[in-house]
Coordinates of C-alpha atoms and ligand atoms in Angstrom, one line a residue:
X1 CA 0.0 0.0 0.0
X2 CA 2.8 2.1 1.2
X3 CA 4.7 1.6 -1.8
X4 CA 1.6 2.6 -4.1
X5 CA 1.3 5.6 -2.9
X6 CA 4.8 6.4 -3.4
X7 CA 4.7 5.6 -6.7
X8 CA 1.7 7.8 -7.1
X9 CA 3.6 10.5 -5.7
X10 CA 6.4 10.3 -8.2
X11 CA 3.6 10.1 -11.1
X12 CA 1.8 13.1 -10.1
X13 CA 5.5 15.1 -9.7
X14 CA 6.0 13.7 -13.2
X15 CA 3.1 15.3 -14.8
X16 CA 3.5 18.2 -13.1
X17 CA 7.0 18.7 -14.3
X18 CA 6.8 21.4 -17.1
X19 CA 8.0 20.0 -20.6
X20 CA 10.9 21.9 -21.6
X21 CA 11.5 24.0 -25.2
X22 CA 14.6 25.3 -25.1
X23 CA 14.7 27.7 -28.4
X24 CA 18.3 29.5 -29.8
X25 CA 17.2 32.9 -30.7
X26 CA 19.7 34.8 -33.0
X27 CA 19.8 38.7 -33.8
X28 CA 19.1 40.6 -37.3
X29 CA 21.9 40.2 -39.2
X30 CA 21.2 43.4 -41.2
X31 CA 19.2 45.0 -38.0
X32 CA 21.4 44.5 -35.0
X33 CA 20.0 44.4 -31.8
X34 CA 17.5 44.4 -30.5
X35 CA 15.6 43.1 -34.0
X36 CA 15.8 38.9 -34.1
X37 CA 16.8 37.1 -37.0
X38 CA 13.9 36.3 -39.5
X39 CA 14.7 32.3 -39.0
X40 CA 15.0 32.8 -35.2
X41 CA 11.6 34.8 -34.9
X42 CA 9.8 32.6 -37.0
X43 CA 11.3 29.6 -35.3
X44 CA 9.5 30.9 -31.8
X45 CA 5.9 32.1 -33.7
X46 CA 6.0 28.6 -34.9
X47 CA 6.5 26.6 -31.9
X48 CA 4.5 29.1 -30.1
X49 CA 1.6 28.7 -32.8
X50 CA 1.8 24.7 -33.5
X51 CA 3.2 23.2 -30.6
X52 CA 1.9 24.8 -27.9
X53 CA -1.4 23.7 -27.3
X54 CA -3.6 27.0 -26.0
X55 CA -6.1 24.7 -23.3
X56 CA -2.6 24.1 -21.5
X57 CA 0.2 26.2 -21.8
X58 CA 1.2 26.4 -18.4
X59 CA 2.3 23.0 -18.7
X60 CA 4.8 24.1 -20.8
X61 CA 8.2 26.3 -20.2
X62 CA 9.9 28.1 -22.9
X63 CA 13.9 28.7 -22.5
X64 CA 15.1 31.1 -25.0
X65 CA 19.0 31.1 -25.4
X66 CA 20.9 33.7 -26.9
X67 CA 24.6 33.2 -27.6
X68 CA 26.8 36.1 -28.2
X69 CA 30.2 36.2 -29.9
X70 CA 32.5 38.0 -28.7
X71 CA 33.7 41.2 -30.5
X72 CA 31.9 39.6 -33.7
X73 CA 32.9 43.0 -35.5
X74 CA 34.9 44.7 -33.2
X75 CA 32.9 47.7 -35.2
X76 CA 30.5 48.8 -32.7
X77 CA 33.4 50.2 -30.0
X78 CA 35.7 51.5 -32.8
X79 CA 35.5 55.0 -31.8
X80 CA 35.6 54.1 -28.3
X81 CA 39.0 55.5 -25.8
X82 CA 40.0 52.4 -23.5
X83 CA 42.1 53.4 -20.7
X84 CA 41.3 51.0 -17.9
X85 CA 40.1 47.7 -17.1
X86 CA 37.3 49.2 -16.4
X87 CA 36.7 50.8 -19.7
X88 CA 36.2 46.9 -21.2
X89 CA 33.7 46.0 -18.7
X90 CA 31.8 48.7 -19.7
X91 CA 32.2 47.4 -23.0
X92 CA 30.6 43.7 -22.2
X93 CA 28.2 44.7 -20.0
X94 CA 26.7 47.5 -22.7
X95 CA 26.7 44.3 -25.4
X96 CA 24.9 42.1 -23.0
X97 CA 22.1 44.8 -22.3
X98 CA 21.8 44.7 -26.1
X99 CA 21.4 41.0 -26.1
X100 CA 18.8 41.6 -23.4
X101 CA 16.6 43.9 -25.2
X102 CA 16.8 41.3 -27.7
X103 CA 15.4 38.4 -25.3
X104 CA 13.2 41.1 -23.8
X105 CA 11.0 41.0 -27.2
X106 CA 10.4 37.2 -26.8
X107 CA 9.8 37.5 -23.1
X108 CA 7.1 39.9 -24.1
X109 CA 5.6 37.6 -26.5
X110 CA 5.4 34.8 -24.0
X111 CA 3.5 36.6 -21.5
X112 CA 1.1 37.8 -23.6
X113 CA 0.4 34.4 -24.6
X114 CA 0.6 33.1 -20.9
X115 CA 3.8 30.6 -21.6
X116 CA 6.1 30.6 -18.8
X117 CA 9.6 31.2 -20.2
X118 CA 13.1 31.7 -19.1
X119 CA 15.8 33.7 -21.1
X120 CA 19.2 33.7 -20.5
X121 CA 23.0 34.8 -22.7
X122 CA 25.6 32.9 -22.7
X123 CA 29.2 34.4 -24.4
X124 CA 31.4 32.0 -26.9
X125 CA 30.7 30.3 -30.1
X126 CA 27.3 29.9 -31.1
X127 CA 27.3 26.1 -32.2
X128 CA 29.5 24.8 -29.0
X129 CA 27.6 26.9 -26.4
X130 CA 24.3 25.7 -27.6
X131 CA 25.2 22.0 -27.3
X132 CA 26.8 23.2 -23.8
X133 CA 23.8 24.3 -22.8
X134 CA 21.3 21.5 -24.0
X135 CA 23.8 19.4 -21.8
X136 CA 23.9 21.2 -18.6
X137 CA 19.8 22.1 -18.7
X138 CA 18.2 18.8 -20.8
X139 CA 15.5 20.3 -22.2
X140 CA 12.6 18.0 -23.8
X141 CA 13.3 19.7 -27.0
X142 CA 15.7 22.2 -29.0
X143 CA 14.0 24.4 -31.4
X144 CA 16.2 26.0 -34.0
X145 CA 15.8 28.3 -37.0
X146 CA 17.4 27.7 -40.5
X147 CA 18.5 29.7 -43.3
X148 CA 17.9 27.0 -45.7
X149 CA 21.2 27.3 -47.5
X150 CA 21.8 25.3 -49.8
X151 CA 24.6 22.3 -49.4
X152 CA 27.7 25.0 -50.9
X153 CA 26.6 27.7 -48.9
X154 CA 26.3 25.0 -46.3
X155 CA 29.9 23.9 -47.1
X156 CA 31.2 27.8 -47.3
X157 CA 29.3 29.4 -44.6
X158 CA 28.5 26.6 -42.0
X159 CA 24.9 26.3 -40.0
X160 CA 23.9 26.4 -36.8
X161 CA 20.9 24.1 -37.2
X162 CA 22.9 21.1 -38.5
X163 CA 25.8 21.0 -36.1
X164 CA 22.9 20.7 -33.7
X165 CA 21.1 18.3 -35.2
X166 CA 24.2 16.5 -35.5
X167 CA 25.6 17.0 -31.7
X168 CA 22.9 17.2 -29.2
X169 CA 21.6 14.1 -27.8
X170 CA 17.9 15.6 -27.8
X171 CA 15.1 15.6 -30.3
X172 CA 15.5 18.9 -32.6
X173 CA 13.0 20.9 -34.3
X174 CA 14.6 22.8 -37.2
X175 CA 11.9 25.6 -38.4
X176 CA 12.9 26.4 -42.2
X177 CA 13.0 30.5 -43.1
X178 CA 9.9 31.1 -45.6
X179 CA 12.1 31.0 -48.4
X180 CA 9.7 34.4 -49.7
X181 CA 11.1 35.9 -46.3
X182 CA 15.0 35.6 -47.0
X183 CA 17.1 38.7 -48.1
X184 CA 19.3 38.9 -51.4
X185 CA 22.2 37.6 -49.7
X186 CA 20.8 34.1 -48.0
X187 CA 23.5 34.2 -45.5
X188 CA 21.9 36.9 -43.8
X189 CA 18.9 36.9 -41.8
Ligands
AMP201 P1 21.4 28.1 -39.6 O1 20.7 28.9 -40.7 O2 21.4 26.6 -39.8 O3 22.8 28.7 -39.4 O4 20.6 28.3 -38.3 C1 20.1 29.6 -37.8 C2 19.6 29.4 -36.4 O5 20.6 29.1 -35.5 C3 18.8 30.6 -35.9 O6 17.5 30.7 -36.3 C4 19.0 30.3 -34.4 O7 18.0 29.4 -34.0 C5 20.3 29.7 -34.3 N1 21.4 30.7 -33.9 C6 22.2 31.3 -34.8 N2 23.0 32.2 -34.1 C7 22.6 32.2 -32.8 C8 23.0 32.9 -31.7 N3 23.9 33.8 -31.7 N4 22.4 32.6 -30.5 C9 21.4 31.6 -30.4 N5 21.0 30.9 -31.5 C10 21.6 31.2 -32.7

């Protein structure tokens, strides 16, 4: 009897465990921040849209990662005087507000649909800090844009989506761009 209801227990503390979408949110390549990529925003109307169901969306959680590289340019501080350590604090902490205004839009956008969501940066490269991150939180699911380029752009440029696919040892959702909705140059976004 004893051991029934402890098996209950665990059941009910089971359902009532959220189910985890973790989704990589990327800015506009020809915006900046705080504007999201096209393949990253349409990633997260999709999954928001499709997958989660609107009777029950508390039983879902949304963690929205955003990876930034550090000194990707090196343009934005070019005018910039650095004279103490000080000075490159500054530097990080005004890149990471950016990245925050960025997360803040898709924060916004799950509240209004009543999703509970976390957001969160993390610096480094954008493939390797993804996978990091699947590892260290195990979501039930890792939602990633695409450009849709094609296998030479593929070969020349690299993706995100496939190394992911590739590396992560949880299902993955790749959203394709509307190909109607990509710029001249595919590699941007
Ligand atoms: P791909 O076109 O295969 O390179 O994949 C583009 C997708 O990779 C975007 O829609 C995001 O989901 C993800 N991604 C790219 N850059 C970043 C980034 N800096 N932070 C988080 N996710 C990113």
């Amino acid at each position: 009897m004893c051991f029934r209801m402890e098996e209950s227990e665990a059941t009910v503390q089971e359902q009532r465990a959220p189910i985890k979408i973790m989704i990589a949110v990327s800015k506009s390549t020809l915006k900046g921040y705080p504007h999201p990529s096209i393949s990253s925003s349409q990633a997260f109307d999709w999954t928001l849209q499709k997958l989660i169901p609107q009777s029950c969306r508390e039983d879902y959680q949304l963690l929205l990662l955003h990876i930034q590289v550090p000194d990707e340019d090196g343009l934005d501080d070019m005018d910039s005087i650095y004279a103490t350590a000080n000075d490159f604090k500054d530097m990080k902490q005004k890149e990471k507000i950016r990245g925050l205004h960025l997360l803040k839009e898709f924060v916004n956008k799950c509240n209004l649909a009543q999703v509970p969501c976390k957001c969160w940066i993390k610096e480094g490269a954008v493939k390797e800090e993804i996978c990091k991150e699947v590892k260290r939180v195990h979501p039930d699911l890792l939602v990633v844009g695409s450009r849709g380029l094609s296998s030479i752009q593929r070969m020349f440029i690299g993706t995100v989506s496939e190394h992911c696919v590739k590396h992560v040892d949880i299902p993955v959702l790749v959203i394709k761009r509307r190909p109607e909705d990509a710029p001249d140059d595919p590699s941007d976004d």
